[in-house]
mmCIF file with all atom_site columns, C-alpha atoms in Angstrom:
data_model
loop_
_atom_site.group_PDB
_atom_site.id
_atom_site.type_symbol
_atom_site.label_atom_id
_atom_site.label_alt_id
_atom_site.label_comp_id
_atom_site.label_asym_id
_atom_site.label_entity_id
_atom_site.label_seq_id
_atom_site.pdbx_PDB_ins_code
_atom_site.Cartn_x
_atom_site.Cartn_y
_atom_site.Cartn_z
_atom_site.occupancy
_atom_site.B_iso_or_equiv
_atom_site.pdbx_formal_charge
_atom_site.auth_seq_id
_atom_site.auth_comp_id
_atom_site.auth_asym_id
_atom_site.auth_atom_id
_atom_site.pdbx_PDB_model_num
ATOM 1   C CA . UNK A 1 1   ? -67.252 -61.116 2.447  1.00 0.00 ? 173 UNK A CA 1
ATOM 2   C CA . UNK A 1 2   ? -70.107 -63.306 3.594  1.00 0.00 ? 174 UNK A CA 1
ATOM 3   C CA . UNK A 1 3   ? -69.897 -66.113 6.504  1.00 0.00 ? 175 UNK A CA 1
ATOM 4   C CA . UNK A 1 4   ? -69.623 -68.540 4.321  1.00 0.00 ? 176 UNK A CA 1
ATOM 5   C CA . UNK A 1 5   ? -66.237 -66.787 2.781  1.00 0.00 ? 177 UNK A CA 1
ATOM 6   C CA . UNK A 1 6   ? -65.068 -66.079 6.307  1.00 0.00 ? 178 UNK A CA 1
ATOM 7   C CA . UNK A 1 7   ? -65.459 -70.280 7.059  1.00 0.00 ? 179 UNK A CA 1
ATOM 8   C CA . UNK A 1 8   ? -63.916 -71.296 3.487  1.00 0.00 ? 180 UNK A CA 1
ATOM 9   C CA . UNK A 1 9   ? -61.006 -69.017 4.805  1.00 0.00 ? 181 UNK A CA 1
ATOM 10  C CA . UNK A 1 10  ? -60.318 -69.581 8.055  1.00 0.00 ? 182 UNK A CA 1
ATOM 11  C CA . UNK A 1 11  ? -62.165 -73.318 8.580  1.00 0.00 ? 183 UNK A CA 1
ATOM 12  C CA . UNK A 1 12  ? -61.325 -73.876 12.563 1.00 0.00 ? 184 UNK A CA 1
ATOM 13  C CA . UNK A 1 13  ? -62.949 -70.428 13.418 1.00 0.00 ? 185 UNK A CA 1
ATOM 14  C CA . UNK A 1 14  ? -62.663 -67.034 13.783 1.00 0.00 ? 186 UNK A CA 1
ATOM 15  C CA . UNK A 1 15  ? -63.514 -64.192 16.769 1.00 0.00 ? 187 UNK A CA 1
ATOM 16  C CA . UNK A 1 16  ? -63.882 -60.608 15.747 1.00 0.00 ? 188 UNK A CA 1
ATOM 17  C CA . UNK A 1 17  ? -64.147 -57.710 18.145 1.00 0.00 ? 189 UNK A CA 1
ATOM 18  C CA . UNK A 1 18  ? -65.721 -54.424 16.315 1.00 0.00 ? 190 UNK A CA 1
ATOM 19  C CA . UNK A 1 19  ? -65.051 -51.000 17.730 1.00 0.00 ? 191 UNK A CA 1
ATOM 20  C CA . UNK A 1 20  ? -64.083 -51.909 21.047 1.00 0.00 ? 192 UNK A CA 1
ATOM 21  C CA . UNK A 1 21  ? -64.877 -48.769 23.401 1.00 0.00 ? 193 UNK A CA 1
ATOM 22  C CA . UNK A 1 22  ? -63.969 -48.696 27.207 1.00 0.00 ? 194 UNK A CA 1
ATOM 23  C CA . UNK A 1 23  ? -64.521 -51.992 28.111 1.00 0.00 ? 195 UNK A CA 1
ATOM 24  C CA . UNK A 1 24  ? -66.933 -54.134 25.536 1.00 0.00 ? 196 UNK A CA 1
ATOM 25  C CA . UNK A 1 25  ? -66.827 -53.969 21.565 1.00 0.00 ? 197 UNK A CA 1
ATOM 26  C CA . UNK A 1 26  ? -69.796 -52.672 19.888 1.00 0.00 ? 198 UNK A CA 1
ATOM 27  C CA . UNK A 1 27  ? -70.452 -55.911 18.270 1.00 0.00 ? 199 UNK A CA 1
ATOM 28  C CA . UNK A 1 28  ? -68.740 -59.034 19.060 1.00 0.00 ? 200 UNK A CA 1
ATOM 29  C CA . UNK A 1 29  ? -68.949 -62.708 16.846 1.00 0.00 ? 201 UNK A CA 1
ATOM 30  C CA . UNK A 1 30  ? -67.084 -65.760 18.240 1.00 0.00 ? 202 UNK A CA 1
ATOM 31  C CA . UNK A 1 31  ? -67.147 -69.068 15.472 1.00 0.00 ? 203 UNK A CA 1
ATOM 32  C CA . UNK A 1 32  ? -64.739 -70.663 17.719 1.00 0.00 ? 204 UNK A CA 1
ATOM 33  C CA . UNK A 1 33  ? -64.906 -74.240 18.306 1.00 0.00 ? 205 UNK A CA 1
ATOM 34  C CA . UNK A 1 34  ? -67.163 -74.472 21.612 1.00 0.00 ? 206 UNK A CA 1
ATOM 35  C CA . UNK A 1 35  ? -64.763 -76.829 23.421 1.00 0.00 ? 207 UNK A CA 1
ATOM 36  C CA . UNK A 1 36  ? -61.865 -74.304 23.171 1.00 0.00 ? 208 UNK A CA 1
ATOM 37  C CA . UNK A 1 37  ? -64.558 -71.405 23.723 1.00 0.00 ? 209 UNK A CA 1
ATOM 38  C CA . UNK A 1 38  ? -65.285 -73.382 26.837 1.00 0.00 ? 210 UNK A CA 1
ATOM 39  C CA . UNK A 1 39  ? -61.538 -74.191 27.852 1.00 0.00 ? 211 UNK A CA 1
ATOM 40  C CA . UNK A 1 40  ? -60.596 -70.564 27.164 1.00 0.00 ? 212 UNK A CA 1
ATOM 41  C CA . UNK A 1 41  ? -62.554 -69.080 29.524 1.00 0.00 ? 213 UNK A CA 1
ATOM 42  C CA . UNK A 1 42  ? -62.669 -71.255 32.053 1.00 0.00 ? 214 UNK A CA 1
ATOM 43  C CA . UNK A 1 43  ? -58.807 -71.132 32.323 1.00 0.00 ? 215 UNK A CA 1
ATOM 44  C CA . UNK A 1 44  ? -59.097 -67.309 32.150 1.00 0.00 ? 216 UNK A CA 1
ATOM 45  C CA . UNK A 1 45  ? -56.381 -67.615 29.047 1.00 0.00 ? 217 UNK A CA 1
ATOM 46  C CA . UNK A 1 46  ? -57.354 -63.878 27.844 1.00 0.00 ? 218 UNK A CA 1
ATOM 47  C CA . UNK A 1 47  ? -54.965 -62.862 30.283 1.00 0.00 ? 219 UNK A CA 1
ATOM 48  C CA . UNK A 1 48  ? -51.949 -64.852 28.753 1.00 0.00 ? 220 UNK A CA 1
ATOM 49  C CA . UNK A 1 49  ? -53.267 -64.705 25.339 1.00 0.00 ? 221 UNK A CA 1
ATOM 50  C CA . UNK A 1 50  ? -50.060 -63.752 23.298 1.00 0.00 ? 222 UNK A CA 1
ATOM 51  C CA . UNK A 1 51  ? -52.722 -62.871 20.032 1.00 0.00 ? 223 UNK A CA 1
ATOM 52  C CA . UNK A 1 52  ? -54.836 -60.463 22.324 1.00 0.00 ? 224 UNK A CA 1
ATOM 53  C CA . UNK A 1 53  ? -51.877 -59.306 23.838 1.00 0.00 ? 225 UNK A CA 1
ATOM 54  C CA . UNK A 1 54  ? -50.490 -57.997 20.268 1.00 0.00 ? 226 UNK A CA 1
ATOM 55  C CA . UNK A 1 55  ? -54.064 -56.940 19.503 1.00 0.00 ? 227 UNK A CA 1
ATOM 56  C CA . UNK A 1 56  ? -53.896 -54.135 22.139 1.00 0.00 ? 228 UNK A CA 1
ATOM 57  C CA . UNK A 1 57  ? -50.478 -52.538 21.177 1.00 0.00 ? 229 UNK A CA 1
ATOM 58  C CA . UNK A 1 58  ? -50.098 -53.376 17.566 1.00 0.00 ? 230 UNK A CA 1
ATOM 59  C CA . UNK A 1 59  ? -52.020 -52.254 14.321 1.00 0.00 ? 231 UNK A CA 1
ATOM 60  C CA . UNK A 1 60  ? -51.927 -54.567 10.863 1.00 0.00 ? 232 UNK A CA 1
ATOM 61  C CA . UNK A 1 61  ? -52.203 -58.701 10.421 1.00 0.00 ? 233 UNK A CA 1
ATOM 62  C CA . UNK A 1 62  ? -49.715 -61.147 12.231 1.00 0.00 ? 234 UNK A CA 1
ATOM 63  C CA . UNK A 1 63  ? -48.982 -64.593 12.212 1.00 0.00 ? 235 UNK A CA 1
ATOM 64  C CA . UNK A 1 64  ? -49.915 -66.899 15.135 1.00 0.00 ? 236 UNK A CA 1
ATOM 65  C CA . UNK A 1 65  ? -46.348 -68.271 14.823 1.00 0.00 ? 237 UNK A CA 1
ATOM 66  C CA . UNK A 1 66  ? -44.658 -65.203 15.274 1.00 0.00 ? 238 UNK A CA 1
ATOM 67  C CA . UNK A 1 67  ? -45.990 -64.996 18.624 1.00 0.00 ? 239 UNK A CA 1
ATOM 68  C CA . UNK A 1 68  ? -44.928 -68.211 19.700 1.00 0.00 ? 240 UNK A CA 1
ATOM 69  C CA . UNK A 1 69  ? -41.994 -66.775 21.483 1.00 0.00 ? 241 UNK A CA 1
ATOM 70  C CA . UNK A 1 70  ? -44.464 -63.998 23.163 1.00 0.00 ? 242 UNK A CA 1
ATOM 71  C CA . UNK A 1 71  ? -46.391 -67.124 24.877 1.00 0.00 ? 243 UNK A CA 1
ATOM 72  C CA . UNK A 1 72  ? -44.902 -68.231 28.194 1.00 0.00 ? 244 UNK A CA 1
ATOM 73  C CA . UNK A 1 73  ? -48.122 -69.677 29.312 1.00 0.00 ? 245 UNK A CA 1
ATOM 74  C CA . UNK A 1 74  ? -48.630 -72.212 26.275 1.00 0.00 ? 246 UNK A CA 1
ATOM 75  C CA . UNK A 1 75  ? -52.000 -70.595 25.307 1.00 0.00 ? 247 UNK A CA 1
ATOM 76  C CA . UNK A 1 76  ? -50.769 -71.182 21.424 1.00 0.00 ? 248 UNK A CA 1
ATOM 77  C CA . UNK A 1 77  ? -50.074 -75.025 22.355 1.00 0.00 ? 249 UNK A CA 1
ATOM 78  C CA . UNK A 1 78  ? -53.431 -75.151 23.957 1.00 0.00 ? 250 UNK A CA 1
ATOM 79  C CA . UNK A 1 79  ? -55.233 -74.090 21.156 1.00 0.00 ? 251 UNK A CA 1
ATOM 80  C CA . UNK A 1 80  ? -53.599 -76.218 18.553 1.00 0.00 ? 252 UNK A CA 1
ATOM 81  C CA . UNK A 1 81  ? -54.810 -79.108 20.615 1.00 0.00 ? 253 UNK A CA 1
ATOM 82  C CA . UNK A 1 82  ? -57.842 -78.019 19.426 1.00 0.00 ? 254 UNK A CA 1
ATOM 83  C CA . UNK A 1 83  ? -57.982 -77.480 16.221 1.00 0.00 ? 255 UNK A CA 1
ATOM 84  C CA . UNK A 1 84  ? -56.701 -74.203 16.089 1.00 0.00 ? 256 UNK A CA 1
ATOM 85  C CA . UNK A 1 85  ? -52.765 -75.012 14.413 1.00 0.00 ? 257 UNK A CA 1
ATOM 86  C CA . UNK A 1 86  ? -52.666 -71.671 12.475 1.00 0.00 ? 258 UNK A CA 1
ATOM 87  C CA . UNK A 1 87  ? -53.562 -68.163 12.503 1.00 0.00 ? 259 UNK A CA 1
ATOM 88  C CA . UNK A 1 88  ? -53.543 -64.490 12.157 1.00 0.00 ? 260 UNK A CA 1
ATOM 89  C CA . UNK A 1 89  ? -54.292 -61.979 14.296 1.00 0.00 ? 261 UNK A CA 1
ATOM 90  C CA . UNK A 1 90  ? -55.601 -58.702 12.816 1.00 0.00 ? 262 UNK A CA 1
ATOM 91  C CA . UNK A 1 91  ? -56.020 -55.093 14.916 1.00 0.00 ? 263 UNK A CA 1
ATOM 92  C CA . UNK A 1 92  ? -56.847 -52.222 13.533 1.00 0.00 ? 264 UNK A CA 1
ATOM 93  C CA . UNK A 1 93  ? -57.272 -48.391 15.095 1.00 0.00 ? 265 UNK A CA 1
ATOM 94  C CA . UNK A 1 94  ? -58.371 -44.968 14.508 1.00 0.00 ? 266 UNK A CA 1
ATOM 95  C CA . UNK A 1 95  ? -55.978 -42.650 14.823 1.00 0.00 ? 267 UNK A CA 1
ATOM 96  C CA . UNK A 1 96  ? -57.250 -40.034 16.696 1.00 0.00 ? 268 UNK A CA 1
ATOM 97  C CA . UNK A 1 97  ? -57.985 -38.761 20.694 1.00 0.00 ? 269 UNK A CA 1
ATOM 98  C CA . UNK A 1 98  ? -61.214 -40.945 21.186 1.00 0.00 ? 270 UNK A CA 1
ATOM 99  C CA . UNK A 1 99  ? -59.867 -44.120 18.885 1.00 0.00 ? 271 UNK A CA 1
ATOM 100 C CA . UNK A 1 100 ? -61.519 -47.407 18.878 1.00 0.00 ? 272 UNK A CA 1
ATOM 101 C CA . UNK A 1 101 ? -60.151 -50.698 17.905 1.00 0.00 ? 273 UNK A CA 1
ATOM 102 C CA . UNK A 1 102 ? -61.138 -53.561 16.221 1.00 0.00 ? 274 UNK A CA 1
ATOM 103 C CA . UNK A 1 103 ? -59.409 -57.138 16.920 1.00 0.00 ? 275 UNK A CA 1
ATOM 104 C CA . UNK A 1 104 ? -59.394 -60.314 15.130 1.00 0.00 ? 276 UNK A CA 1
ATOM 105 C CA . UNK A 1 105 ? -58.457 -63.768 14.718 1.00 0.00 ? 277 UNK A CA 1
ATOM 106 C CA . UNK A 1 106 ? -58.889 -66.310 12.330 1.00 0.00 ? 278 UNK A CA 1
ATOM 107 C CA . UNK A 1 107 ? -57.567 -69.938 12.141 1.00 0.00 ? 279 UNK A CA 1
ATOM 108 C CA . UNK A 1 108 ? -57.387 -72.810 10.619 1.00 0.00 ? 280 UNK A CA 1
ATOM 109 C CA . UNK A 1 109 ? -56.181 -76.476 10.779 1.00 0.00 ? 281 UNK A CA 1
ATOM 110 C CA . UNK A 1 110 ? -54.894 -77.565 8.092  1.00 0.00 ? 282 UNK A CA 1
ATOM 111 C CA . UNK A 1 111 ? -52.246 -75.020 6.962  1.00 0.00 ? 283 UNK A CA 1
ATOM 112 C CA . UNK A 1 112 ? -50.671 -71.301 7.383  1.00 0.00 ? 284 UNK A CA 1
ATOM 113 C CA . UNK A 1 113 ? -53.037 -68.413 5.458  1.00 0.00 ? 285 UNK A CA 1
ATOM 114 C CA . UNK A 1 114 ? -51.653 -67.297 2.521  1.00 0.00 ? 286 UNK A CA 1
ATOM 115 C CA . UNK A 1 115 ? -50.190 -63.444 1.644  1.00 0.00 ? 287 UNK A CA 1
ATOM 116 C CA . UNK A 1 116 ? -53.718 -63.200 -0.539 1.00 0.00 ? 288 UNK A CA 1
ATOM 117 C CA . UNK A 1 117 ? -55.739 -64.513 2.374  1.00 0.00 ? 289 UNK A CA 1
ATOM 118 C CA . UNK A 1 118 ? -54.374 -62.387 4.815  1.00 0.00 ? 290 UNK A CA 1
ATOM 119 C CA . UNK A 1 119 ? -54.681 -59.452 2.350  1.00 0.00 ? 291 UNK A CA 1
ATOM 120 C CA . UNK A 1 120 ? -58.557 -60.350 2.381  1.00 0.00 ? 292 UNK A CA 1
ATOM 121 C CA . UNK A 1 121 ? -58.984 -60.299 5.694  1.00 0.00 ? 293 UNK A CA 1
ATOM 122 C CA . UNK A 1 122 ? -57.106 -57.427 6.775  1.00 0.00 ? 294 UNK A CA 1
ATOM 123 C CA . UNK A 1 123 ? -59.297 -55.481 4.257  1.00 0.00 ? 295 UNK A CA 1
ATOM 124 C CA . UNK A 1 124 ? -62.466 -57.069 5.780  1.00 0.00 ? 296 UNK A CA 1
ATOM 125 C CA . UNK A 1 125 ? -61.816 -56.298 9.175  1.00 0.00 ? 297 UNK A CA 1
ATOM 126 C CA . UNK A 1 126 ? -60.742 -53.136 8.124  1.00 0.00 ? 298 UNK A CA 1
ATOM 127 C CA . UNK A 1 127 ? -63.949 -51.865 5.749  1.00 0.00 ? 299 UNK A CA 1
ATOM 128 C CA . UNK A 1 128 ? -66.004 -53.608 8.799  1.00 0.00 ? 300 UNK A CA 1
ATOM 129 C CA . UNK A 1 129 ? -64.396 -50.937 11.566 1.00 0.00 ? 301 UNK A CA 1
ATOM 130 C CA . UNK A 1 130 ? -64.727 -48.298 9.155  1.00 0.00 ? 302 UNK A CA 1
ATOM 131 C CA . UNK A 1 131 ? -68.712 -48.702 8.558  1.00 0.00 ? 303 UNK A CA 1
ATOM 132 C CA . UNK A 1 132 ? -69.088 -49.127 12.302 1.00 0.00 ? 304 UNK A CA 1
ATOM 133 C CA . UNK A 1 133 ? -67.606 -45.884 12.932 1.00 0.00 ? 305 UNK A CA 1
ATOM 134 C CA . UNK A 1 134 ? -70.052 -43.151 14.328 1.00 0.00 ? 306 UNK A CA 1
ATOM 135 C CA . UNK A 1 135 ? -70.965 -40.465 12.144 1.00 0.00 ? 307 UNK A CA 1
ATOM 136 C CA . UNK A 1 136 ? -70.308 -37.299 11.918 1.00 0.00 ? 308 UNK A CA 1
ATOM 137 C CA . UNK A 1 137 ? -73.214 -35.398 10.747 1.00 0.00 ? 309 UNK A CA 1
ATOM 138 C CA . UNK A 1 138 ? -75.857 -35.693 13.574 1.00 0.00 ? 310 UNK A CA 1
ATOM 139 C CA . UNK A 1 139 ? -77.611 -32.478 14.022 1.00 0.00 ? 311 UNK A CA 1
ATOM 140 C CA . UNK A 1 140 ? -77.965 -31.463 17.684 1.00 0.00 ? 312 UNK A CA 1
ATOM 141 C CA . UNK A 1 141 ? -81.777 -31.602 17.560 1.00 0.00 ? 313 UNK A CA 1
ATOM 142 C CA . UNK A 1 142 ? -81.419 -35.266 16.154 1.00 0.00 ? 314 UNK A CA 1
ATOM 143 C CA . UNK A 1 143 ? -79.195 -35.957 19.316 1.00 0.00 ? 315 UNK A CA 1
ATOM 144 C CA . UNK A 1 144 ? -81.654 -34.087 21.595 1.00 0.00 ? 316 UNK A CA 1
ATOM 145 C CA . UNK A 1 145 ? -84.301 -36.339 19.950 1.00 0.00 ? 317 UNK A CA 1
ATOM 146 C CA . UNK A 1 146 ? -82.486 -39.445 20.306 1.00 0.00 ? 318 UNK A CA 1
ATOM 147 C CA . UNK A 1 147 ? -81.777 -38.392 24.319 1.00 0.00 ? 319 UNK A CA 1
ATOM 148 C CA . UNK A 1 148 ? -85.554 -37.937 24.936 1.00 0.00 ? 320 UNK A CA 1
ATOM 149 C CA . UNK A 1 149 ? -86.106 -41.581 23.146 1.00 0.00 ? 321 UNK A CA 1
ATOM 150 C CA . UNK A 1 150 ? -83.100 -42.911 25.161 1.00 0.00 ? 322 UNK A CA 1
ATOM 151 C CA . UNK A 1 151 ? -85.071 -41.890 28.309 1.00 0.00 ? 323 UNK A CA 1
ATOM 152 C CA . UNK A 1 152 ? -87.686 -43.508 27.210 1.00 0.00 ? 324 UNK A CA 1
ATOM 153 C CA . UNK A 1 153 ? -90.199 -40.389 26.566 1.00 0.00 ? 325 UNK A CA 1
ATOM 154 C CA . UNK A 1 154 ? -92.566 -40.775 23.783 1.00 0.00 ? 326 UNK A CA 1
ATOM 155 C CA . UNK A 1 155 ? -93.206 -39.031 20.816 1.00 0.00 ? 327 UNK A CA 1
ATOM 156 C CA . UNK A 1 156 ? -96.048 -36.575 21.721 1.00 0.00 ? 328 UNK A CA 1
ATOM 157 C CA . UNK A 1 157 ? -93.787 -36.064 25.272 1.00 0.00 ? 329 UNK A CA 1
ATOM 158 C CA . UNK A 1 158 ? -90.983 -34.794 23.386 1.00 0.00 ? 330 UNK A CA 1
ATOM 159 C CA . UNK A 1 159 ? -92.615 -32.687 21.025 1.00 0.00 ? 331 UNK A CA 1
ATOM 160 C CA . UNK A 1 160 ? -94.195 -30.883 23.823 1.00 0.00 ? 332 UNK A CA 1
ATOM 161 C CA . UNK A 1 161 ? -90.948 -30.978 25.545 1.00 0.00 ? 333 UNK A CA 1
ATOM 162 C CA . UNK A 1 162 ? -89.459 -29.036 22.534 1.00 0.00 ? 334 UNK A CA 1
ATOM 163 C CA . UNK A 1 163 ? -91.768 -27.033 21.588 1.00 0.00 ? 335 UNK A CA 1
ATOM 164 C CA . UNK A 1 164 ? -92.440 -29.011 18.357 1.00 0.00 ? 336 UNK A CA 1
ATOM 165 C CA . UNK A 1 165 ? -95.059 -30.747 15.844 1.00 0.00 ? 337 UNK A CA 1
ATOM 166 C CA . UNK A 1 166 ? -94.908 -34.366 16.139 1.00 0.00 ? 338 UNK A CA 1
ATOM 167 C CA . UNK A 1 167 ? -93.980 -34.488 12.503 1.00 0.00 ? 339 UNK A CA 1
ATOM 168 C CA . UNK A 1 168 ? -90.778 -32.376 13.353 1.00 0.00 ? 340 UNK A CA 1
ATOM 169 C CA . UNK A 1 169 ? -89.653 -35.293 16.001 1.00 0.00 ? 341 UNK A CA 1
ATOM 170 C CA . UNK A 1 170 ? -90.831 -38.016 13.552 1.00 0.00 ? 342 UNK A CA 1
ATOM 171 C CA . UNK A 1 171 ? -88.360 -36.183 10.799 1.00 0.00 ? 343 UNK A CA 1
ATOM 172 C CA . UNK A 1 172 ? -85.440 -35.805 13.478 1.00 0.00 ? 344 UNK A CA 1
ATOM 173 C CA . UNK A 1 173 ? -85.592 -39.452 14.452 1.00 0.00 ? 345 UNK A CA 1
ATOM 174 C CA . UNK A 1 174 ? -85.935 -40.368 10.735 1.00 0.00 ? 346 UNK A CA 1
ATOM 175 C CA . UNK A 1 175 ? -82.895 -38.909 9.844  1.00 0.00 ? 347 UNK A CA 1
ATOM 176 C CA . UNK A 1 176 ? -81.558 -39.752 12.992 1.00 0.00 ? 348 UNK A CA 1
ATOM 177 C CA . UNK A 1 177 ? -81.844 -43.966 12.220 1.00 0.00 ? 349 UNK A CA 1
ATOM 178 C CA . UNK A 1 178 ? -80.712 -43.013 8.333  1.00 0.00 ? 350 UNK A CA 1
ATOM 179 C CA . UNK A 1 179 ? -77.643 -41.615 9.431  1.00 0.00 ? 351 UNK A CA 1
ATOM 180 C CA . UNK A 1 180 ? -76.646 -44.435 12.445 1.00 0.00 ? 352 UNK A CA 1
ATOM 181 C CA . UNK A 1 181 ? -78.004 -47.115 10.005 1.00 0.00 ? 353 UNK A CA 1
ATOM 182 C CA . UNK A 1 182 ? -80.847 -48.207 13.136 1.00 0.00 ? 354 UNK A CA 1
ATOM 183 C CA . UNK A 1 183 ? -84.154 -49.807 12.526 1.00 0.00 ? 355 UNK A CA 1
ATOM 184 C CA . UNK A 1 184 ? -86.108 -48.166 14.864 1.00 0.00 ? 356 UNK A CA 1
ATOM 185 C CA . UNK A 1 185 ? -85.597 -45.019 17.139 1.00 0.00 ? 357 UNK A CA 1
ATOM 186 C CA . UNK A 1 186 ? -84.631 -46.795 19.962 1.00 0.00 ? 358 UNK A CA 1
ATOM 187 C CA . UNK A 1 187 ? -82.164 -48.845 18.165 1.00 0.00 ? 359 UNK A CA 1
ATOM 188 C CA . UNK A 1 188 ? -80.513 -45.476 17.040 1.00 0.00 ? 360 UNK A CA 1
ATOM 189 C CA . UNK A 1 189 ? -80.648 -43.988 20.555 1.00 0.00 ? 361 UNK A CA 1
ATOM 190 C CA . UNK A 1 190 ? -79.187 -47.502 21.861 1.00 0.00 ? 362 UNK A CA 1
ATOM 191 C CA . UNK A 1 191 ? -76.564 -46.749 19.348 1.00 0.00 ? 363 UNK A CA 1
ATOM 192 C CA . UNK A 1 192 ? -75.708 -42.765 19.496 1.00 0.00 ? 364 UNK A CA 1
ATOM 193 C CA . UNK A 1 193 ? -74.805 -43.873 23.401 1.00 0.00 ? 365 UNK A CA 1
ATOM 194 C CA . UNK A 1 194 ? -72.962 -46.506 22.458 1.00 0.00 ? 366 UNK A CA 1
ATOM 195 C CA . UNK A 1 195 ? -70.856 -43.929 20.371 1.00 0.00 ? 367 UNK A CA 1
ATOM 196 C CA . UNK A 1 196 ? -71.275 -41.705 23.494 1.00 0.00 ? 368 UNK A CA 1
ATOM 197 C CA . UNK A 1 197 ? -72.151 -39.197 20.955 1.00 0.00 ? 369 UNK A CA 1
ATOM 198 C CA . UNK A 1 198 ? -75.611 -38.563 23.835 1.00 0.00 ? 370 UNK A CA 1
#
């Protein structure tokens, strides 16, 4: 699904958390309208927010109007002022001791999303939380390499460290950005902490 799909289907915006760890997600895109953006935080409505709220202790897609009755503070009302009439809320979660979610939302103006729509992007958020997931298959020299780089040693500095050719690190990093998907070493190293796998 492409941004332009994503603002065909849900036309008054959409915010998507991906792989939220402790406290912050590892990546984080907000299409909401700035005014409400604006409104939302000022107000400090996250707090209120009957969508999050579900987010955090649910696991599938949900309508916006089936949390009406979850929303003491209005947040709902707020948002339809502006622009934001109808939604879905999507959360997803790994199932397992160090689990991450993913949490979504995605609105419109003009009407409710359809069963197909919400199939669409309950598979979207889905397949995205899936590819962020960490692997698996890092080698402890790749994360010993990717520790030195997070450090900030270079190349010839970690080879010695190791007791290594240069070529050696250089293959260990290589495989190390192949694996986390990274552009450069310290992209990957940036990453593997992120995934607190160094």
């Amino acid at each position: 699904m492409t941004p332009d799909d994503l603002a065909r289907l849900a036309p008054a915006g959409h915010y998507m958390a991906l792989r939220i760890g402790f406290a912050f997600p590892m990546e984080e895109v907000n299409a909401l309208p700035q005014a409400w953006i604006e409104h939302y935080t000022r107000s400090r409505l996250l707090l209120h927010d009957p969508v999050m709220r579900w987010g955090y202790a649910h696991t599938g897609i949900i309508d916006w109007t089936d949390l009406r009755h979850q929303d003491p503070q209005g947040v709902l009302a707020m948002a339809s002022a502006f622009g934001l009439r109808f939604g879905v809320a999507v959360s997803v979660f790994d199932d397992n001791a160090d689990g991450q979610r993913s949490l979504a939302n995605f609105s419109r103006g003009d009407r409710d999303f359809t069963g197909l729509e919400k199939r669409l992007l309950l598979t979207y958020v889905t397949r995205r939380h899936t590819e962020m997931a960490p692997p698996r298959n890092l080698t402890a020299a790749e994360l010993q390499a990717l520790c030195m780089v997070k450090d900030g040693m270079r190349l010839k500095q970690i080879a010695y460290d190791l007791g290594v050719t240069e070529g050696a690190v250089k293959q260990r990093l290589k495989n190390a950005k192949v694996k986390l998907h990274a552009n450069t070493s310290t992209q990957a190293a940036a990453m593997a902490r992120q995934f607190r796998l160094i």
